[in-house]
Each structure stands twice: as structure tokens, then as C-alpha cells.
């Protein structure tokens, strides 16, 4: 189990090594007949830690249902301070939950509703109400009915509501659901604030790219079970212990934790220049021509008969990237690739709205794609620089790249790659 302690968004919480875990999950899993709905999951979290479980929405929803006792697990258990978490009325004041479809009292003002939730637990703290509203960016709208707030603002209210009574554990399903850019930034501030108070936070996150910027502790669901991500080599190792298969040696997931620290508000907007595609192709063609064997470079042997034919071999370079779809191999133009992602030892090429698996390793792709303007932005990601639209600075050490594709894809940018990328892009 985990001995070291790391607060959320990369802020270390100095806790005594003997601190008892707040949340213990042991071999929790759900099966139905011959189907495994939730693979075995084991981990421990100390007070003030945040863990993201990256999985699809259905699996994440099931996990929270099991934790709250709404679904019976096939085996295993979840313990909060040593007591069974599910169906334990004594623990209810110690737990808060934000579901994807959490409703609001539409007629109540934000301040009134937050005060009401605190009173449900026998607490009244006007100063805390104001500080929470300030934390989630609703202080200026505290007298507006919740029903008139935007979906992002309503979601931010639920973050304040979840922390109102200072619970020991907060469960959040799909934390960035319905959040706009401002809401995503405030979410990360909120996580840091509540974990600094000693609250343990468990997130279920659909996208690995988002999980990596929310907390330095990530476990993700794969077809072979839950696996932890790999900590970046130049960072201190702090991997959540998962009994199913969390050893770095056995983990085939080539993913990295992105550390976060103090928050900043600056955004850098970068617009791609389509001319660079043509310029890159020209440069590559020139390089190929220079490396080709020319007739005047061939060394002839005067002792050979003049009629002997001299063979000139011109090297051929394939500019396409091979990808396999079932029993077919397709060739993809590098400039059509938005980014490359590595999962479970397999490289995946993201092209427009499609994803194609490639037999090439991420390192091989990095070397091949570099001349086309691609950049290794993260241990598990290579991005087409021409596709970068925005560089989002969540904090001093946490960044995301927003691409200009149809999905507005979000790609994590490792903190030790940020300065290098700025130099590459001339920022």
C-alpha cells in the first residue's frame, strides 16, 4: 500500500508516515454471470489525497454506486476509517458525493442553498459559505436563483455543496461534466483547497488526458483490469498501490503523471500556419535528395572492363505511417495526424475523428514524425504542433494542449516539456 503522501495538483501534504488511511478499498469487484462489470480494485488513500480512476462512464458510475451501497459488490469492501462504507448510516455525515446528474433547488439562491445544506448536518458557518462561493467563482452570483445559473455554474455550486460540512471523503463522478474552461480551472483550485483541509477525494474520470491534469495519482481501467499510470522518471515516485496489477515492471501503460502546483490564469493562444506543412515536406525532400547516392559519388574501379555496368542504388523512404485495421494495413499521411497516444504498449494515431492502432512504438513514431513538426509533449503523447490551438496553463506545473480538430482534443503537456515546447514554437 502507499506509504508516501502527495496532495492533489502536485502539492505535497506533509503527513506523519504513521497516519492511518482514510479510505481503504480491498479487492472490490462486480461480476454478473460470466461478465466482469468492475475488475478487482485495491488501493489506500491517506487524508488529503486525491485519486482519479480513469474509466468509461458506465464503469465509473458503477464504482460510485458500489461505494455508496447502491449496488452490491460480488466481493471485496471499501472502508472509511476502518468502517464499511456502504450502508453505514453513521458515516453519512463524513461523505459527500457529486454525481453527473446531481439536481439543484432551482428556486433557492446559491447562498441560501449552501446554507441549507450545511444546516442539514447541524452546522452554521457564514464565513465558510462565503469562502466556498468565492472558491467556485459564485460569490458575485450568490443572490441569483440556481435555476438561472448556467450548467457550468450549477456544477460549480455542487462542488461548494460537497465541501460544505468538511467531509472526510468526497466522491465525484466525471468532475469536468458540463464545465466550461473557467469551471475546469476552478475545479482544480477546489481540489487543492479541500485536500489541503484534509479531505480525501476520489474522482471517476472518462478521459485519461483530464485525469493526468487533475491529480498526480491515477489508476485506469483496461481490458485486463485496473492499472496505475507510470510516474515520470524525473519525478518522485508516488504510485497508488493496486493489488490487481500496479507494479511498474508489469504495467504496459506508457502513461505519466503530470504534477500541478500553484495556480496561474494565463492562456497562450497559438494558431497553426498551414504553410508549414508544405515547408516541412520540401525540407524533408531536400534532406532525402542530399542523402541519396549520386552517380558522381560512385567509386569506379579502373581495373574492371569499361563495359561493366555500375549499379546505383537510390534509397527509398516511405513517408506514410502504417496502421492496421483488422486484416488490412492502411498508410496515413503524417500531416493528417493530430496526435499520437500510447496505451498498454500500443500506439494509437488520432486522425480527424478516427483512431488507428499502429505497430510502431512511440519512440519510433517520434523519430519519424519529428521532421513533420511533431513534438513529444508527454511520455505517452506526441502532438502535431500545427494542430495546437491553445496552451492551457492550469497551474505553474500543469498544462494542457487544446487542438483545432473537430473534437477540440485535449492533450496533456508534461511540465518538463513546457519550456522545450516554448523554444520549439518560438514563444
Short mmCIF file of C-alpha atoms in Angstrom, two decimals, residues 85-369:
data_model
loop_
_atom_site.label_atom_id
_atom_site.label_comp_id
_atom_site.label_asym_id
_atom_site.label_seq_id
_atom_site.Cartn_x
_atom_site.Cartn_y
_atom_site.Cartn_z
CA UNK A 85 -18.51 2.42 3.71
CA UNK A 86 -21.69 1.03 2.19
CA UNK A 87 -24.97 1.03 4.09
CA UNK A 88 -23.43 2.64 7.14
CA UNK A 89 -25.63 5.49 8.36
CA UNK A 90 -23.03 6.62 10.89
CA UNK A 91 -20.66 7.53 8.08
CA UNK A 92 -23.12 9.57 6.02
CA UNK A 93 -22.09 12.95 7.54
CA UNK A 94 -18.48 12.10 6.61
CA UNK A 95 -19.21 11.54 2.91
CA UNK A 96 -20.23 13.88 0.10
CA UNK A 97 -20.92 12.96 -3.49
CA UNK A 98 -21.29 14.83 -6.77
CA UNK A 99 -22.97 12.75 -9.45
CA UNK A 100 -23.14 13.56 -13.14
CA UNK A 101 -26.86 14.29 -12.89
CA UNK A 102 -26.95 15.99 -9.50
CA UNK A 103 -30.01 18.26 -9.32
CA UNK A 104 -30.33 21.71 -7.74
CA UNK A 105 -33.09 23.50 -5.89
CA UNK A 106 -33.84 25.90 -8.73
CA UNK A 107 -35.71 28.49 -6.64
CA UNK A 108 -33.06 28.83 -3.96
CA UNK A 109 -30.23 31.32 -4.30
CA UNK A 110 -26.71 29.90 -4.25
CA UNK A 111 -26.02 31.25 -0.76
CA UNK A 112 -29.38 30.07 0.59
CA UNK A 113 -28.92 26.59 -0.83
CA UNK A 114 -25.39 26.26 0.53
CA UNK A 115 -26.51 27.41 3.97
CA UNK A 116 -29.38 24.90 3.82
CA UNK A 117 -27.01 22.01 3.07
CA UNK A 118 -24.78 22.97 5.98
CA UNK A 119 -27.76 23.07 8.34
CA UNK A 120 -28.69 19.55 7.31
CA UNK A 121 -25.56 18.46 9.14
CA UNK A 122 -26.19 20.71 12.12
CA UNK A 123 -23.65 23.32 11.09
CA UNK A 124 -23.85 27.04 10.52
CA UNK A 125 -20.82 28.93 9.29
CA UNK A 126 -21.44 32.11 7.30
CA UNK A 127 -17.74 32.67 6.73
CA UNK A 128 -17.34 29.21 5.21
CA UNK A 129 -20.35 29.76 2.94
CA UNK A 130 -18.74 32.92 1.59
CA UNK A 131 -15.31 31.34 1.18
CA UNK A 132 -16.75 28.35 -0.70
CA UNK A 133 -18.76 30.59 -3.02
CA UNK A 134 -15.59 32.59 -3.66
CA UNK A 135 -13.62 29.39 -4.32
CA UNK A 136 -16.02 28.21 -7.03
CA UNK A 137 -16.48 31.66 -8.57
CA UNK A 138 -20.09 32.23 -7.46
CA UNK A 139 -19.67 34.98 -4.89
CA UNK A 140 -20.90 37.63 -7.33
CA UNK A 141 -23.94 35.45 -8.18
CA UNK A 142 -24.83 34.26 -4.69
CA UNK A 143 -28.22 36.02 -4.80
CA UNK A 144 -29.23 34.56 -8.18
CA UNK A 145 -31.57 31.56 -8.20
CA UNK A 146 -29.76 28.32 -9.04
CA UNK A 147 -32.23 27.63 -11.83
CA UNK A 148 -30.99 30.75 -13.65
CA UNK A 149 -27.32 29.80 -13.50
CA UNK A 150 -25.56 28.17 -16.42
CA UNK A 151 -24.94 24.38 -16.31
CA UNK A 152 -21.26 25.09 -15.57
CA UNK A 153 -22.18 27.40 -12.68
CA UNK A 154 -24.64 24.83 -11.30
CA UNK A 155 -21.91 22.23 -11.43
CA UNK A 156 -19.58 24.57 -9.57
CA UNK A 157 -22.26 25.05 -6.92
CA UNK A 158 -22.25 21.28 -6.34
CA UNK A 159 -18.52 21.45 -5.69
CA UNK A 160 -19.16 24.03 -2.97
CA UNK A 161 -22.07 21.99 -1.61
CA UNK A 162 -19.93 18.83 -1.43
CA UNK A 163 -17.35 20.58 0.76
CA UNK A 164 -19.85 22.46 2.94
CA UNK A 165 -19.73 20.20 6.03
CA UNK A 166 -15.99 19.45 5.73
CA UNK A 167 -16.47 15.75 4.92
CA UNK A 168 -13.71 13.18 5.22
CA UNK A 169 -14.40 11.78 1.74
CA UNK A 170 -15.80 13.33 -1.44
CA UNK A 171 -16.77 11.16 -4.42
CA UNK A 172 -17.13 12.89 -7.80
CA UNK A 173 -18.42 11.31 -10.98
CA UNK A 174 -16.97 12.85 -14.16
CA UNK A 175 -15.69 16.04 -12.47
CA UNK A 176 -15.47 18.12 -15.67
CA UNK A 177 -19.00 17.25 -16.82
CA UNK A 178 -20.68 20.43 -18.19
CA UNK A 179 -17.81 22.63 -17.01
CA UNK A 180 -16.58 25.40 -19.28
CA UNK A 181 -12.93 26.49 -19.32
CA UNK A 182 -13.35 28.74 -16.29
CA UNK A 183 -15.08 25.93 -14.45
CA UNK A 184 -12.27 23.48 -15.25
CA UNK A 185 -9.74 25.90 -13.83
CA UNK A 186 -11.82 26.49 -10.68
CA UNK A 187 -12.27 22.73 -10.27
CA UNK A 188 -8.50 22.32 -9.91
CA UNK A 189 -8.39 25.14 -7.37
CA UNK A 190 -11.21 23.50 -5.47
CA UNK A 191 -9.43 20.11 -5.38
CA UNK A 192 -6.30 21.70 -3.97
CA UNK A 193 -8.25 23.65 -1.34
CA UNK A 194 -10.31 20.73 0.00
CA UNK A 195 -7.36 18.32 0.08
CA UNK A 196 -5.32 20.88 1.99
CA UNK A 197 -8.12 20.76 4.59
CA UNK A 198 -7.50 17.01 4.88
CA UNK A 199 -10.45 15.80 2.80
CA UNK A 200 -9.84 12.71 0.66
CA UNK A 201 -11.16 12.99 -2.91
CA UNK A 202 -11.97 10.13 -5.28
CA UNK A 203 -12.73 11.00 -8.91
CA UNK A 204 -14.01 8.86 -11.76
CA UNK A 205 -12.74 10.46 -14.98
CA UNK A 206 -13.65 9.34 -18.53
CA UNK A 207 -10.59 10.85 -20.26
CA UNK A 208 -7.03 9.99 -19.30
CA UNK A 209 -5.91 13.40 -20.60
CA UNK A 210 -8.07 15.11 -17.97
CA UNK A 211 -7.12 12.73 -15.17
CA UNK A 212 -3.43 13.48 -15.67
CA UNK A 213 -4.00 17.19 -15.03
CA UNK A 214 -6.33 16.76 -12.05
CA UNK A 215 -4.13 14.76 -9.68
CA UNK A 216 -0.74 13.03 -9.59
CA UNK A 217 -2.45 9.77 -8.59
CA UNK A 218 -4.24 7.96 -11.43
CA UNK A 219 -5.47 4.40 -11.85
CA UNK A 220 -7.08 3.48 -15.14
CA UNK A 221 -9.37 0.70 -16.23
CA UNK A 222 -8.17 -1.55 -19.05
CA UNK A 223 -9.45 -4.76 -20.57
CA UNK A 224 -7.06 -6.67 -18.30
CA UNK A 225 -8.07 -4.84 -15.13
CA UNK A 226 -7.09 -1.72 -13.24
CA UNK A 227 -3.56 -0.41 -13.72
CA UNK A 228 -1.75 2.57 -12.28
CA UNK A 229 -0.04 5.06 -14.51
CA UNK A 230 3.73 5.32 -14.61
CA UNK A 231 5.27 8.22 -12.75
CA UNK A 232 7.52 10.38 -14.89
CA UNK A 233 11.11 9.26 -14.48
CA UNK A 234 12.43 12.60 -13.21
CA UNK A 235 9.70 12.93 -10.59
CA UNK A 236 9.45 11.37 -7.17
CA UNK A 237 7.66 8.05 -7.39
CA UNK A 238 4.27 8.02 -5.70
CA UNK A 239 2.08 5.40 -7.30
CA UNK A 240 -1.14 4.22 -5.68
CA UNK A 241 -0.78 0.56 -4.74
CA UNK A 242 -3.31 -1.57 -6.61
CA UNK A 243 -3.23 -5.26 -5.80
CA UNK A 244 -4.60 -6.26 -9.17
CA UNK A 245 -1.58 -5.18 -11.21
CA UNK A 246 0.11 -1.95 -10.30
CA UNK A 247 3.81 -2.77 -10.42
CA UNK A 248 5.77 -0.61 -12.80
CA UNK A 249 7.55 -3.64 -14.22
CA UNK A 250 4.31 -5.32 -15.22
CA UNK A 251 2.45 -2.20 -16.26
CA UNK A 252 2.39 -1.87 -20.04
CA UNK A 253 0.64 1.51 -19.90
CA UNK A 254 3.09 4.11 -21.11
CA UNK A 255 1.46 6.96 -19.22
CA UNK A 256 2.77 9.68 -16.97
CA UNK A 257 1.54 11.75 -14.06
CA UNK A 258 1.65 15.50 -14.62
CA UNK A 259 2.38 17.34 -11.41
CA UNK A 260 0.49 20.51 -10.54
CA UNK A 261 1.36 23.23 -8.05
CA UNK A 262 0.49 26.91 -7.63
CA UNK A 263 -2.30 28.13 -9.88
CA UNK A 264 -2.00 30.70 -12.65
CA UNK A 265 -4.53 32.20 -15.01
CA UNK A 266 -2.62 32.84 -18.21
CA UNK A 267 -3.58 31.26 -21.52
CA UNK A 268 -1.34 31.15 -24.57
CA UNK A 269 -3.16 31.01 -27.89
CA UNK A 270 -1.26 29.59 -30.84
CA UNK A 271 -2.64 29.47 -34.36
CA UNK A 272 -1.29 26.96 -36.83
CA UNK A 273 0.22 28.00 -40.17
CA UNK A 274 -0.79 25.67 -42.95
CA UNK A 275 2.23 26.75 -44.95
CA UNK A 276 4.40 24.87 -42.52
CA UNK A 277 3.05 21.57 -43.89
CA UNK A 278 4.39 22.40 -47.35
CA UNK A 279 7.65 23.77 -45.98
CA UNK A 280 8.19 20.61 -43.94
CA UNK A 281 7.61 18.41 -46.97
CA UNK A 282 10.05 20.46 -49.02
CA UNK A 283 12.68 20.30 -46.29
CA UNK A 284 12.23 16.56 -45.99
CA UNK A 285 12.51 16.10 -49.75
CA UNK A 286 15.70 18.16 -49.80
CA UNK A 287 17.14 16.05 -47.00
CA UNK A 288 16.28 12.89 -48.88
CA UNK A 289 17.95 14.19 -52.03
CA UNK A 290 21.13 15.11 -50.15
CA UNK A 291 21.36 11.63 -48.62
CA UNK A 292 20.78 9.86 -51.94
CA UNK A 293 23.71 8.26 -53.73
CA UNK A 294 24.51 10.34 -56.82
CA UNK A 295 26.22 8.99 -59.95
CA UNK A 296 29.33 11.11 -59.42
CA UNK A 297 29.66 9.72 -55.90
CA UNK A 298 30.05 6.14 -57.15
CA UNK A 299 33.66 4.92 -56.93
CA UNK A 300 34.70 3.08 -60.11
CA UNK A 301 37.49 0.53 -60.47
CA UNK A 302 39.73 1.21 -63.47
CA UNK A 303 40.80 -2.44 -63.49
CA UNK A 304 37.27 -3.50 -64.36
CA UNK A 305 36.21 -3.68 -68.01
CA UNK A 306 34.69 -0.48 -69.27
CA UNK A 307 31.62 -2.46 -70.30
CA UNK A 308 30.87 -3.48 -66.76
CA UNK A 309 27.65 -1.91 -65.54
CA UNK A 310 27.79 0.14 -62.38
CA UNK A 311 24.73 -0.30 -60.14
CA UNK A 312 23.44 2.85 -58.48
CA UNK A 313 21.09 2.25 -55.53
CA UNK A 314 18.93 5.18 -54.54
CA UNK A 315 17.43 4.76 -51.07
CA UNK A 316 13.66 4.98 -50.85
CA UNK A 317 11.93 6.50 -47.85
CA UNK A 318 8.29 5.79 -47.04
CA UNK A 319 6.65 8.96 -45.78
CA UNK A 320 3.39 7.27 -44.80
CA UNK A 321 2.68 5.86 -41.35
CA UNK A 322 1.35 2.28 -41.43
CA UNK A 323 -1.67 1.39 -39.30
CA UNK A 324 -3.59 -1.85 -39.08
CA UNK A 325 -7.37 -2.18 -39.26
CA UNK A 326 -8.38 -5.81 -38.79
CA UNK A 327 -6.63 -7.65 -41.63
CA UNK A 328 -5.80 -4.52 -43.62
CA UNK A 329 -2.84 -2.16 -43.47
CA UNK A 330 -3.56 1.45 -44.31
CA UNK A 331 -0.99 4.19 -44.93
CA UNK A 332 -1.61 7.56 -43.26
CA UNK A 333 -0.13 10.87 -44.32
CA UNK A 334 1.76 12.29 -41.28
CA UNK A 335 0.26 15.77 -41.72
CA UNK A 336 -3.23 14.26 -41.26
CA UNK A 337 -2.36 13.02 -37.76
CA UNK A 338 -3.50 15.25 -34.90
CA UNK A 339 -1.67 13.42 -32.13
CA UNK A 340 -0.38 10.01 -31.13
CA UNK A 341 -1.28 8.35 -27.85
CA UNK A 342 0.28 5.30 -26.22
CA UNK A 343 -1.89 2.92 -24.20
CA UNK A 344 -0.94 -0.53 -22.97
CA UNK A 345 2.18 -0.55 -25.12
CA UNK A 346 0.21 0.20 -28.30
CA UNK A 347 0.44 3.45 -30.25
CA UNK A 348 -2.83 4.98 -31.44
CA UNK A 349 -2.96 7.52 -34.27
CA UNK A 350 -5.70 10.13 -33.89
CA UNK A 351 -6.72 11.25 -37.37
CA UNK A 352 -9.72 13.59 -37.56
CA UNK A 353 -12.49 11.69 -35.77
CA UNK A 354 -10.89 8.25 -36.18
CA UNK A 355 -8.29 6.36 -34.16
CA UNK A 356 -5.96 3.83 -35.79
CA UNK A 357 -3.61 1.44 -33.96
CA UNK A 358 -0.03 1.36 -35.16
CA UNK A 359 2.58 -1.35 -34.71
CA UNK A 360 5.30 1.30 -34.39
CA UNK A 361 6.46 2.25 -30.91
CA UNK A 362 6.07 5.78 -29.62
CA UNK A 363 9.82 6.27 -29.85
CA UNK A 364 9.87 5.13 -33.48
CA UNK A 365 6.99 7.44 -34.30
CA UNK A 366 8.68 10.33 -32.52
CA UNK A 367 11.81 9.93 -34.68
CA UNK A 368 9.81 9.52 -37.88
CA UNK A 369 7.38 12.37 -37.26
#
